Amino acid sequence: MLKIEKNNQPKVKPPVKELGFGKYFSDHMFQATFTLGEGWHSAKITPYQALQIEPGASALHYGQALFEGMKAFRQTNGDCVLFRPEFNCRRLADGAERLCMVAPPQELMLEGIRELVKIDRDWIPSSRGASLYLRPTLIGTESFLGVRPAEEYLFFVICSPVASYYAEGTAPIKIWVEETYIRAAPGGLGATKAGANYAASLKAAYQAKQRGYAQVLWQDVGHEYVEEVGTMNVFFVFENEVVTPKLDGSILPGGVRDSVLTLLKKFNIPVNERKLSMKEVCSAYETGKLKEVFGTGTAAVISPVGELSSPHYKMVINEGKTGPLAQRLYDAITGIQYGDQPDTFGWNHKF
Ligand code: COI
């Protein structure tokens, strides 16, 4: 039975134009605890509040920390929906398996998420392009300094009303192709949403920002093949084919990536998940066959890429403008999310 402790000091909601990404948090949060022997228990909704964990908690020392990103939308007719929540619950469970953590059962995650968005329903913005971003998170909380999987976990979900992830809004972004650092390696954590992957990305992303680029494009360990952007998966539109890097264990299996693959098939546009080298991208650019590049992600939605640069090249893609396919996919996905298009794939969960 889910306990609900209502927040009797609700906050003033920020105006939509102030939202940006991840700056504000709603009035409530969901939490549940795992202890060995008892299993998952103490599921509750409480006011949004600071956590109390011991300084010896495994998440703080050995990185047992995993998160998800999902969104709730207020549709044009006033209905509220969660977009593909089972996808995120499944991916959290897969990540937990890799990090030797114990994930809550899917029904518990879904119930907690649903009750939380119901109670914080007024926090779902009504403007197009804005939504309530949910951050389900799993951390090891056992206080023990030996290196082994924790025997106690906390699962919590917080909510943040958001607009565009990038400062550029929906305008094309500039991306730096990273040639020194890597995000992930075969056999590592790259396919999970472990906090550690984001820690690994910060230095290169910071340096790219200093150069005027919004993000970096990660390559494989040999700095030959394209992987992902870290905040999003990436698609390349060539003359006769759309390509996204194949999920090889070091790329995050994104939910919007999966939705885009489904939509491209529906549009009868040839799409391949395969290995793609930067050499191939550069040569397609030189011969005029590279038409568009865009990223996909829960936070990023569909983000057109207007420039790809490294110390060795500068590619201005589609004259730095949003391409027709990125626009079509953005309209299709957001059309389903905001309820203007029929949800033929059953992606929305009304609550
Ligand atoms: C998401 O798209 O949900 C992400 O997690 C990307 C980023 C905000 C970390």
mmCIF file of C-alpha atoms and ligand atoms in Angstrom:
data_model
loop_
_atom_site.group_PDB
_atom_site.id
_atom_site.type_symbol
_atom_site.label_atom_id
_atom_site.label_comp_id
_atom_site.label_asym_id
_atom_site.label_seq_id
_atom_site.Cartn_x
_atom_site.Cartn_y
_atom_site.Cartn_z
ATOM 1 C CA MET A 1 0.000 0.000 0.000
ATOM 2 C CA LEU A 2 1.423 3.356 -1.078
ATOM 3 C CA LYS A 3 1.539 5.945 1.721
ATOM 4 C CA ILE A 4 0.886 9.516 0.689
ATOM 5 C CA GLU A 5 2.125 12.479 2.684
ATOM 6 C CA LYS A 6 0.882 15.628 0.980
ATOM 7 C CA ASN A 7 2.943 18.776 0.777
ATOM 8 C CA ASN A 8 0.962 21.476 2.552
ATOM 9 C CA GLN A 9 3.384 24.193 1.473
ATOM 10 C CA PRO A 10 3.153 24.007 -2.336
ATOM 11 C CA LYS A 11 5.650 26.115 -4.264
ATOM 12 C CA VAL A 12 4.848 28.880 -6.721
ATOM 13 C CA LYS A 13 5.172 27.433 -10.234
ATOM 14 C CA PRO A 14 7.666 29.173 -12.501
ATOM 15 C CA PRO A 15 6.451 30.759 -15.757
ATOM 16 C CA VAL A 16 7.058 28.580 -18.841
ATOM 17 C CA LYS A 17 9.537 31.039 -20.364
ATOM 18 C CA GLU A 18 11.759 30.602 -17.269
ATOM 19 C CA LEU A 19 11.798 26.789 -17.332
ATOM 20 C CA GLY A 20 14.886 25.821 -19.344
ATOM 21 C CA PHE A 21 15.845 22.290 -18.302
ATOM 22 C CA GLY A 22 15.998 20.772 -14.820
ATOM 23 C CA LYS A 23 16.090 23.985 -12.767
ATOM 24 C CA TYR A 24 12.832 23.549 -10.837
ATOM 25 C CA PHE A 25 11.317 20.642 -8.935
ATOM 26 C CA SER A 26 7.676 19.854 -8.232
ATOM 27 C CA ASP A 27 6.041 19.560 -4.787
ATOM 28 C CA HIS A 28 6.311 15.787 -4.301
ATOM 29 C CA MET A 29 8.586 12.810 -4.820
ATOM 30 C CA PHE A 30 8.200 9.030 -4.706
ATOM 31 C CA GLN A 31 10.516 6.754 -2.765
ATOM 32 C CA ALA A 32 10.828 3.069 -1.897
ATOM 33 C CA THR A 33 13.501 1.130 -0.024
ATOM 34 C CA PHE A 34 15.106 -2.273 -0.533
ATOM 35 C CA THR A 35 16.741 -4.190 2.273
ATOM 36 C CA LEU A 36 18.010 -7.738 2.071
ATOM 37 C CA GLY A 37 15.506 -10.087 3.656
ATOM 38 C CA GLU A 38 12.613 -7.619 3.484
ATOM 39 C CA GLY A 39 12.721 -6.873 -0.249
ATOM 40 C CA TRP A 40 11.105 -3.634 -1.503
ATOM 41 C CA HIS A 41 9.083 -1.815 1.136
ATOM 42 C CA SER A 42 8.144 1.612 2.561
ATOM 43 C CA ALA A 43 6.844 2.898 -0.787
ATOM 44 C CA LYS A 44 5.607 6.431 -0.265
ATOM 45 C CA ILE A 45 4.934 9.788 -1.805
ATOM 46 C CA THR A 46 6.304 12.636 0.283
ATOM 47 C CA PRO A 47 6.951 16.336 -0.140
ATOM 48 C CA TYR A 48 10.046 16.931 -2.318
ATOM 49 C CA GLN A 49 12.817 16.900 0.277
ATOM 50 C CA ALA A 50 16.503 16.246 0.960
ATOM 51 C CA LEU A 51 17.531 12.602 1.272
ATOM 52 C CA GLN A 52 19.129 11.194 4.371
ATOM 53 C CA ILE A 53 21.792 8.666 3.458
ATOM 54 C CA GLU A 54 24.862 7.580 5.359
ATOM 55 C CA PRO A 55 28.264 8.917 4.276
ATOM 56 C CA GLY A 56 29.334 5.290 3.758
ATOM 57 C CA ALA A 57 26.580 4.637 1.164
ATOM 58 C CA SER A 58 27.871 2.601 -1.797
ATOM 59 C CA ALA A 59 26.506 5.066 -4.372
ATOM 60 C CA LEU A 60 28.889 7.702 -3.002
ATOM 61 C CA HIS A 61 32.006 5.532 -3.141
ATOM 62 C CA TYR A 62 31.602 2.857 -5.784
ATOM 63 C CA GLY A 63 29.099 4.515 -8.111
ATOM 64 C CA GLN A 64 26.087 2.258 -7.713
ATOM 65 C CA ALA A 65 23.831 4.944 -9.169
ATOM 66 C CA LEU A 66 21.515 4.634 -12.122
ATOM 67 C CA PHE A 67 18.792 6.891 -13.478
ATOM 68 C CA GLU A 68 16.116 7.252 -16.111
ATOM 69 C CA GLY A 69 14.599 10.168 -17.987
ATOM 70 C CA MET A 70 10.934 10.158 -18.989
ATOM 71 C CA LYS A 71 8.227 12.730 -19.647
ATOM 72 C CA ALA A 72 4.576 13.470 -18.868
ATOM 73 C CA PHE A 73 2.630 15.680 -21.278
ATOM 74 C CA ARG A 74 -0.529 17.741 -21.033
ATOM 75 C CA GLN A 75 -2.311 17.125 -24.309
ATOM 76 C CA THR A 76 -4.261 19.611 -26.392
ATOM 77 C CA ASN A 77 -7.595 18.236 -25.077
ATOM 78 C CA GLY A 78 -6.430 18.433 -21.438
ATOM 79 C CA ASP A 79 -5.613 14.717 -20.991
ATOM 80 C CA CYS A 80 -2.316 13.924 -19.259
ATOM 81 C CA VAL A 81 -0.082 11.103 -20.499
ATOM 82 C CA LEU A 82 3.222 9.423 -19.739
ATOM 83 C CA PHE A 83 5.274 8.592 -22.852
ATOM 84 C CA ARG A 84 6.480 4.958 -22.987
ATOM 85 C CA PRO A 85 6.938 4.469 -19.222
ATOM 86 C CA GLU A 86 7.470 0.700 -19.520
ATOM 87 C CA PHE A 87 10.451 1.292 -21.797
ATOM 88 C CA ASN A 88 12.186 3.271 -19.038
ATOM 89 C CA CYS A 89 11.293 0.770 -16.306
ATOM 90 C CA ARG A 90 12.703 -2.061 -18.402
ATOM 91 C CA ARG A 91 15.899 -0.144 -19.155
ATOM 92 C CA LEU A 92 16.398 0.675 -15.472
ATOM 93 C CA ALA A 93 16.036 -3.022 -14.663
ATOM 94 C CA ASP A 94 18.583 -3.917 -17.387
ATOM 95 C CA GLY A 95 21.021 -1.328 -16.060
ATOM 96 C CA ALA A 96 20.543 -2.564 -12.495
ATOM 97 C CA GLU A 97 21.436 -6.079 -13.601
ATOM 98 C CA ARG A 98 24.711 -4.793 -15.141
ATOM 99 C CA LEU A 99 25.591 -2.755 -12.035
ATOM 100 C CA CYS A 100 24.703 -5.623 -9.685
ATOM 101 C CA MET A 101 21.898 -3.571 -8.135
ATOM 102 C CA VAL A 102 18.366 -4.592 -7.197
ATOM 103 C CA ALA A 103 15.709 -2.772 -9.246
ATOM 104 C CA PRO A 104 12.142 -2.436 -7.941
ATOM 105 C CA PRO A 105 9.587 -4.670 -9.671
ATOM 106 C CA GLN A 106 8.105 -2.967 -12.741
ATOM 107 C CA GLU A 107 4.612 -2.714 -11.129
ATOM 108 C CA LEU A 108 6.052 -0.837 -8.143
ATOM 109 C CA MET A 109 7.986 1.604 -10.356
ATOM 110 C CA LEU A 110 4.935 2.198 -12.551
ATOM 111 C CA GLU A 111 2.562 2.625 -9.620
ATOM 112 C CA GLY A 112 4.910 5.100 -7.916
ATOM 113 C CA ILE A 113 5.417 7.076 -11.125
ATOM 114 C CA ARG A 114 1.682 7.145 -11.921
ATOM 115 C CA GLU A 115 0.652 8.252 -8.411
ATOM 116 C CA LEU A 116 3.375 10.892 -8.360
ATOM 117 C CA VAL A 117 2.349 12.457 -11.671
ATOM 118 C CA LYS A 118 -1.292 12.351 -10.541
ATOM 119 C CA ILE A 119 -0.524 14.257 -7.347
ATOM 120 C CA ASP A 120 1.744 16.733 -9.195
ATOM 121 C CA ARG A 121 -0.519 16.943 -12.260
ATOM 122 C CA ASP A 122 -0.734 20.745 -11.984
ATOM 123 C CA TRP A 123 3.020 20.845 -12.554
ATOM 124 C CA ILE A 124 2.648 19.527 -16.117
ATOM 125 C CA PRO A 125 3.024 22.646 -18.260
ATOM 126 C CA SER A 126 0.338 23.292 -20.851
ATOM 127 C CA SER A 127 2.584 24.999 -23.448
ATOM 128 C CA ARG A 128 3.671 23.147 -26.554
ATOM 129 C CA GLY A 129 7.334 22.158 -26.229
ATOM 130 C CA ALA A 130 7.136 21.991 -22.429
ATOM 131 C CA SER A 131 6.513 18.895 -20.300
ATOM 132 C CA LEU A 132 7.089 17.389 -16.860
ATOM 133 C CA TYR A 133 10.423 15.550 -16.917
ATOM 134 C CA LEU A 134 10.647 12.626 -14.485
ATOM 135 C CA ARG A 135 13.908 11.374 -13.059
ATOM 136 C CA PRO A 136 13.529 7.835 -11.614
ATOM 137 C CA THR A 137 16.790 7.067 -9.791
ATOM 138 C CA LEU A 138 18.235 3.986 -8.079
ATOM 139 C CA ILE A 139 21.137 4.251 -5.620
ATOM 140 C CA GLY A 140 23.001 1.844 -3.350
ATOM 141 C CA THR A 141 22.535 3.077 0.226
ATOM 142 C CA GLU A 142 24.214 0.394 2.310
ATOM 143 C CA SER A 143 26.970 1.868 4.462
ATOM 144 C CA PHE A 144 29.881 -0.505 3.982
ATOM 145 C CA LEU A 145 33.335 0.169 2.564
ATOM 146 C CA GLY A 146 34.223 -3.254 1.168
ATOM 147 C CA VAL A 147 33.923 -3.397 -2.604
ATOM 148 C CA ARG A 148 30.842 -5.523 -3.321
ATOM 149 C CA PRO A 149 27.238 -4.915 -4.391
ATOM 150 C CA ALA A 150 25.171 -3.068 -1.770
ATOM 151 C CA GLU A 151 22.443 -4.922 0.114
ATOM 152 C CA GLU A 152 20.284 -1.791 0.558
ATOM 153 C CA TYR A 153 18.879 0.468 -2.149
ATOM 154 C CA LEU A 154 16.749 3.563 -2.483
ATOM 155 C CA PHE A 155 14.576 4.148 -5.533
ATOM 156 C CA PHE A 156 13.174 7.636 -5.892
ATOM 157 C CA VAL A 157 11.443 9.703 -8.546
ATOM 158 C CA ILE A 158 11.536 13.489 -8.761
ATOM 159 C CA CYS A 159 9.800 15.731 -11.305
ATOM 160 C CA SER A 160 10.960 18.882 -13.063
ATOM 161 C CA PRO A 161 8.866 21.051 -15.380
ATOM 162 C CA VAL A 162 11.028 21.592 -18.484
ATOM 163 C CA ALA A 163 11.167 23.234 -21.891
ATOM 164 C CA SER A 164 14.062 22.733 -24.362
ATOM 165 C CA TYR A 165 17.169 20.912 -23.198
ATOM 166 C CA TYR A 166 19.535 23.021 -25.308
ATOM 167 C CA ALA A 167 19.908 26.789 -24.979
ATOM 168 C CA GLU A 168 19.420 26.868 -28.783
ATOM 169 C CA GLY A 169 15.806 25.653 -28.267
ATOM 170 C CA THR A 170 14.804 23.637 -31.335
ATOM 171 C CA ALA A 171 17.365 25.415 -33.560
ATOM 172 C CA PRO A 172 20.289 23.309 -34.882
ATOM 173 C CA ILE A 173 23.183 22.803 -32.463
ATOM 174 C CA LYS A 174 26.921 22.632 -33.086
ATOM 175 C CA ILE A 175 28.666 19.412 -32.054
ATOM 176 C CA TRP A 176 32.366 18.744 -31.476
ATOM 177 C CA VAL A 177 33.635 15.338 -32.631
ATOM 178 C CA GLU A 178 35.721 14.116 -29.695
ATOM 179 C CA GLU A 179 39.109 12.685 -30.661
ATOM 180 C CA THR A 180 40.855 12.359 -27.274
ATOM 181 C CA TYR A 181 38.445 11.096 -24.653
ATOM 182 C CA ILE A 182 35.944 8.251 -24.848
ATOM 183 C CA ARG A 183 32.607 7.836 -23.070
ATOM 184 C CA ALA A 184 32.441 4.049 -22.916
ATOM 185 C CA ALA A 185 34.238 0.913 -24.045
ATOM 186 C CA PRO A 186 33.104 -2.580 -25.068
ATOM 187 C CA GLY A 187 32.203 -4.579 -21.982
ATOM 188 C CA GLY A 188 31.736 -1.404 -19.915
ATOM 189 C CA LEU A 189 28.668 0.513 -18.744
ATOM 190 C CA GLY A 190 27.916 2.447 -21.938
ATOM 191 C CA ALA A 191 24.561 0.756 -22.559
ATOM 192 C CA THR A 192 23.272 1.738 -19.105
ATOM 193 C CA LYS A 193 22.161 5.063 -17.685
ATOM 194 C CA ALA A 194 24.769 4.842 -14.943
ATOM 195 C CA GLY A 195 25.713 8.209 -13.486
ATOM 196 C CA ALA A 196 29.333 7.140 -14.118
ATOM 197 C CA ASN A 197 28.844 7.491 -17.898
ATOM 198 C CA TYR A 198 27.896 11.121 -17.420
ATOM 199 C CA ALA A 199 30.876 11.725 -15.114
ATOM 200 C CA ALA A 200 33.098 10.315 -17.879
ATOM 201 C CA SER A 201 31.591 12.790 -20.349
ATOM 202 C CA LEU A 202 31.981 16.027 -18.387
ATOM 203 C CA LYS A 203 35.560 17.010 -19.212
ATOM 204 C CA ALA A 204 35.194 16.694 -22.980
ATOM 205 C CA ALA A 205 31.770 18.386 -22.894
ATOM 206 C CA TYR A 206 33.235 21.251 -20.859
ATOM 207 C CA GLN A 207 36.111 21.713 -23.315
ATOM 208 C CA ALA A 208 33.690 21.580 -26.258
ATOM 209 C CA LYS A 209 31.550 24.264 -24.625
ATOM 210 C CA GLN A 210 34.628 26.504 -24.263
ATOM 211 C CA ARG A 211 35.070 26.172 -28.028
ATOM 212 C CA GLY A 212 31.423 27.134 -28.630
ATOM 213 C CA TYR A 213 29.941 23.651 -29.146
ATOM 214 C CA ALA A 214 26.816 22.423 -27.351
ATOM 215 C CA GLN A 215 27.912 18.788 -26.939
ATOM 216 C CA VAL A 216 30.417 16.201 -28.136
ATOM 217 C CA LEU A 217 29.950 13.319 -30.524
ATOM 218 C CA TRP A 218 31.557 10.273 -28.969
ATOM 219 C CA GLN A 219 33.432 7.693 -31.020
ATOM 220 C CA ASP A 220 34.520 4.169 -30.161
ATOM 221 C CA VAL A 221 37.798 3.346 -28.376
ATOM 222 C CA GLY A 222 39.729 3.507 -31.659
ATOM 223 C CA HIS A 223 38.220 6.948 -32.441
ATOM 224 C CA GLU A 224 36.989 5.574 -35.727
ATOM 225 C CA TYR A 225 33.278 4.742 -35.411
ATOM 226 C CA VAL A 226 30.443 7.023 -34.324
ATOM 227 C CA GLU A 227 28.695 6.109 -31.054
ATOM 228 C CA GLU A 228 26.379 8.742 -29.529
ATOM 229 C CA VAL A 229 26.235 12.248 -28.127
ATOM 230 C CA GLY A 230 25.800 11.308 -24.453
ATOM 231 C CA THR A 231 22.664 13.408 -24.054
ATOM 232 C CA MET A 232 21.174 11.804 -27.169
ATOM 233 C CA ASN A 233 21.547 9.119 -29.841
ATOM 234 C CA VAL A 234 22.474 10.255 -33.317
ATOM 235 C CA PHE A 235 21.083 9.729 -36.844
ATOM 236 C CA PHE A 236 22.741 10.556 -40.201
ATOM 237 C CA VAL A 237 20.620 11.148 -43.293
ATOM 238 C CA PHE A 238 22.474 10.197 -46.468
ATOM 239 C CA GLU A 239 21.169 10.431 -50.018
ATOM 240 C CA ASN A 240 19.659 6.932 -50.040
ATOM 241 C CA GLU A 241 19.753 5.748 -46.457
ATOM 242 C CA VAL A 242 19.303 6.868 -42.869
ATOM 243 C CA VAL A 243 21.913 5.415 -40.501
ATOM 244 C CA THR A 244 22.191 5.252 -36.735
ATOM 245 C CA PRO A 245 25.013 3.418 -34.944
ATOM 246 C CA LYS A 246 24.135 -0.167 -34.085
ATOM 247 C CA LEU A 247 23.669 -0.894 -30.367
ATOM 248 C CA ASP A 248 26.928 -2.662 -29.658
ATOM 249 C CA GLY A 249 26.933 -2.581 -25.849
ATOM 250 C CA SER A 250 28.588 0.822 -25.442
ATOM 251 C CA ILE A 251 25.686 2.937 -26.764
ATOM 252 C CA LEU A 252 22.590 3.797 -24.746
ATOM 253 C CA PRO A 253 19.444 2.170 -26.209
ATOM 254 C CA GLY A 254 17.357 5.349 -26.307
ATOM 255 C CA GLY A 255 13.550 5.351 -26.181
ATOM 256 C CA VAL A 256 13.216 8.143 -28.741
ATOM 257 C CA ARG A 257 15.836 6.360 -30.896
ATOM 258 C CA ASP A 258 13.536 3.345 -30.849
ATOM 259 C CA SER A 259 10.469 5.490 -31.660
ATOM 260 C CA VAL A 260 12.311 7.133 -34.580
ATOM 261 C CA LEU A 261 13.283 3.725 -36.007
ATOM 262 C CA THR A 262 9.610 2.699 -35.794
ATOM 263 C CA LEU A 263 8.410 5.916 -37.455
ATOM 264 C CA LEU A 264 10.986 5.709 -40.269
ATOM 265 C CA LYS A 265 9.769 2.198 -41.066
ATOM 266 C CA LYS A 266 6.183 3.502 -41.084
ATOM 267 C CA PHE A 267 7.261 6.309 -43.464
ATOM 268 C CA ASN A 268 8.933 3.688 -45.734
ATOM 269 C CA ILE A 269 12.263 5.471 -45.370
ATOM 270 C CA PRO A 270 15.200 3.023 -45.516
ATOM 271 C CA VAL A 271 17.017 3.009 -42.189
ATOM 272 C CA ASN A 272 19.970 0.926 -41.064
ATOM 273 C CA GLU A 273 21.488 0.331 -37.657
ATOM 274 C CA ARG A 274 25.109 -0.299 -38.513
ATOM 275 C CA LYS A 275 28.698 0.677 -37.864
ATOM 276 C CA LEU A 276 29.413 4.132 -39.239
ATOM 277 C CA SER A 277 32.884 5.652 -39.385
ATOM 278 C CA MET A 278 33.592 9.383 -39.295
ATOM 279 C CA LYS A 279 35.629 8.741 -42.468
ATOM 280 C CA GLU A 280 32.411 7.659 -44.215
ATOM 281 C CA VAL A 281 30.543 10.694 -42.830
ATOM 282 C CA CYS A 282 33.289 13.067 -44.039
ATOM 283 C CA SER A 283 33.401 11.529 -47.488
ATOM 284 C CA ALA A 284 29.575 11.712 -47.806
ATOM 285 C CA TYR A 285 29.809 15.368 -46.783
ATOM 286 C CA GLU A 286 32.471 16.071 -49.425
ATOM 287 C CA THR A 287 30.382 14.466 -52.187
ATOM 288 C CA GLY A 288 27.169 16.225 -51.100
ATOM 289 C CA LYS A 289 25.523 12.982 -49.937
ATOM 290 C CA LEU A 290 25.224 13.913 -46.254
ATOM 291 C CA LYS A 291 21.857 15.643 -46.079
ATOM 292 C CA GLU A 292 21.036 15.912 -42.369
ATOM 293 C CA VAL A 293 22.245 14.947 -38.905
ATOM 294 C CA PHE A 294 20.002 14.930 -35.837
ATOM 295 C CA GLY A 295 19.982 13.652 -32.282
ATOM 296 C CA THR A 296 17.182 11.866 -30.435
ATOM 297 C CA GLY A 297 16.504 11.709 -26.713
ATOM 298 C CA THR A 298 13.863 12.184 -24.046
ATOM 299 C CA ALA A 299 15.298 15.543 -23.050
ATOM 300 C CA ALA A 300 16.544 16.445 -26.541
ATOM 301 C CA VAL A 301 13.426 15.154 -28.434
ATOM 302 C CA ILE A 302 14.686 15.548 -32.051
ATOM 303 C CA SER A 303 17.612 17.984 -32.130
ATOM 304 C CA PRO A 304 18.971 18.960 -35.533
ATOM 305 C CA VAL A 305 22.772 19.240 -35.800
ATOM 306 C CA GLY A 306 23.941 22.209 -37.878
ATOM 307 C CA GLU A 307 27.678 21.662 -37.577
ATOM 308 C CA LEU A 308 30.069 18.780 -36.865
ATOM 309 C CA SER A 309 33.658 19.828 -36.277
ATOM 310 C CA SER A 310 36.991 18.488 -35.030
ATOM 311 C CA PRO A 311 40.566 19.765 -35.258
ATOM 312 C CA HIS A 312 40.599 18.257 -38.783
ATOM 313 C CA TYR A 313 37.324 19.362 -40.366
ATOM 314 C CA LYS A 314 34.302 21.582 -40.131
ATOM 315 C CA MET A 315 31.084 20.286 -41.692
ATOM 316 C CA VAL A 316 28.165 22.692 -41.944
ATOM 317 C CA ILE A 317 25.147 20.456 -42.438
ATOM 318 C CA ASN A 318 22.115 21.481 -44.485
ATOM 319 C CA GLU A 319 23.442 25.067 -44.379
ATOM 320 C CA GLY A 320 23.091 24.993 -40.587
ATOM 321 C CA LYS A 321 19.296 24.727 -40.876
ATOM 322 C CA THR A 322 16.770 22.151 -39.613
ATOM 323 C CA GLY A 323 16.358 19.487 -42.300
ATOM 324 C CA PRO A 324 13.004 18.197 -43.609
ATOM 325 C CA LEU A 325 13.339 14.720 -42.054
ATOM 326 C CA ALA A 326 14.260 16.054 -38.589
ATOM 327 C CA GLN A 327 11.257 18.385 -38.817
ATOM 328 C CA ARG A 328 8.930 15.583 -39.955
ATOM 329 C CA LEU A 329 10.036 13.315 -37.107
ATOM 330 C CA TYR A 330 9.795 16.128 -34.554
ATOM 331 C CA ASP A 331 6.243 16.875 -35.717
ATOM 332 C CA ALA A 332 5.311 13.171 -35.656
ATOM 333 C CA ILE A 333 6.695 12.457 -32.157
ATOM 334 C CA THR A 334 5.437 15.656 -30.537
ATOM 335 C CA GLY A 335 2.125 15.230 -32.412
ATOM 336 C CA ILE A 336 1.657 11.882 -30.640
ATOM 337 C CA GLN A 337 2.900 13.185 -27.280
ATOM 338 C CA TYR A 338 0.588 16.225 -27.294
ATOM 339 C CA GLY A 339 -2.328 14.214 -28.705
ATOM 340 C CA ASP A 340 -2.706 15.924 -32.108
ATOM 341 C CA GLN A 341 -1.822 12.714 -33.972
ATOM 342 C CA PRO A 342 -3.285 9.262 -33.348
ATOM 343 C CA ASP A 343 -1.119 7.143 -31.047
ATOM 344 C CA THR A 344 -1.095 4.077 -33.293
ATOM 345 C CA PHE A 345 1.808 2.449 -31.429
ATOM 346 C CA GLY A 346 0.250 2.684 -27.953
ATOM 347 C CA TRP A 347 3.104 4.829 -26.607
ATOM 348 C CA ASN A 348 1.002 7.145 -24.405
ATOM 349 C CA HIS A 349 -0.273 6.033 -20.996
ATOM 350 C CA LYS A 350 -3.153 8.184 -19.843
ATOM 351 C CA PHE A 351 -3.435 8.836 -16.103
HETATM 352 C C1 COI B 1 17.348 12.133 -21.116
HETATM 353 O O1 COI B 1 17.176 12.430 -22.295
HETATM 354 O O2 COI B 1 16.413 11.818 -20.389
HETATM 355 C C2 COI B 1 18.661 12.152 -20.515
HETATM 356 O O3 COI B 1 18.841 11.504 -19.543
HETATM 357 C C3 COI B 1 19.740 12.978 -21.113
HETATM 358 C C4 COI B 1 20.378 13.965 -20.191
HETATM 359 C C5 COI B 1 19.455 15.008 -19.660
HETATM 360 C C6 COI B 1 21.223 13.346 -19.144
#
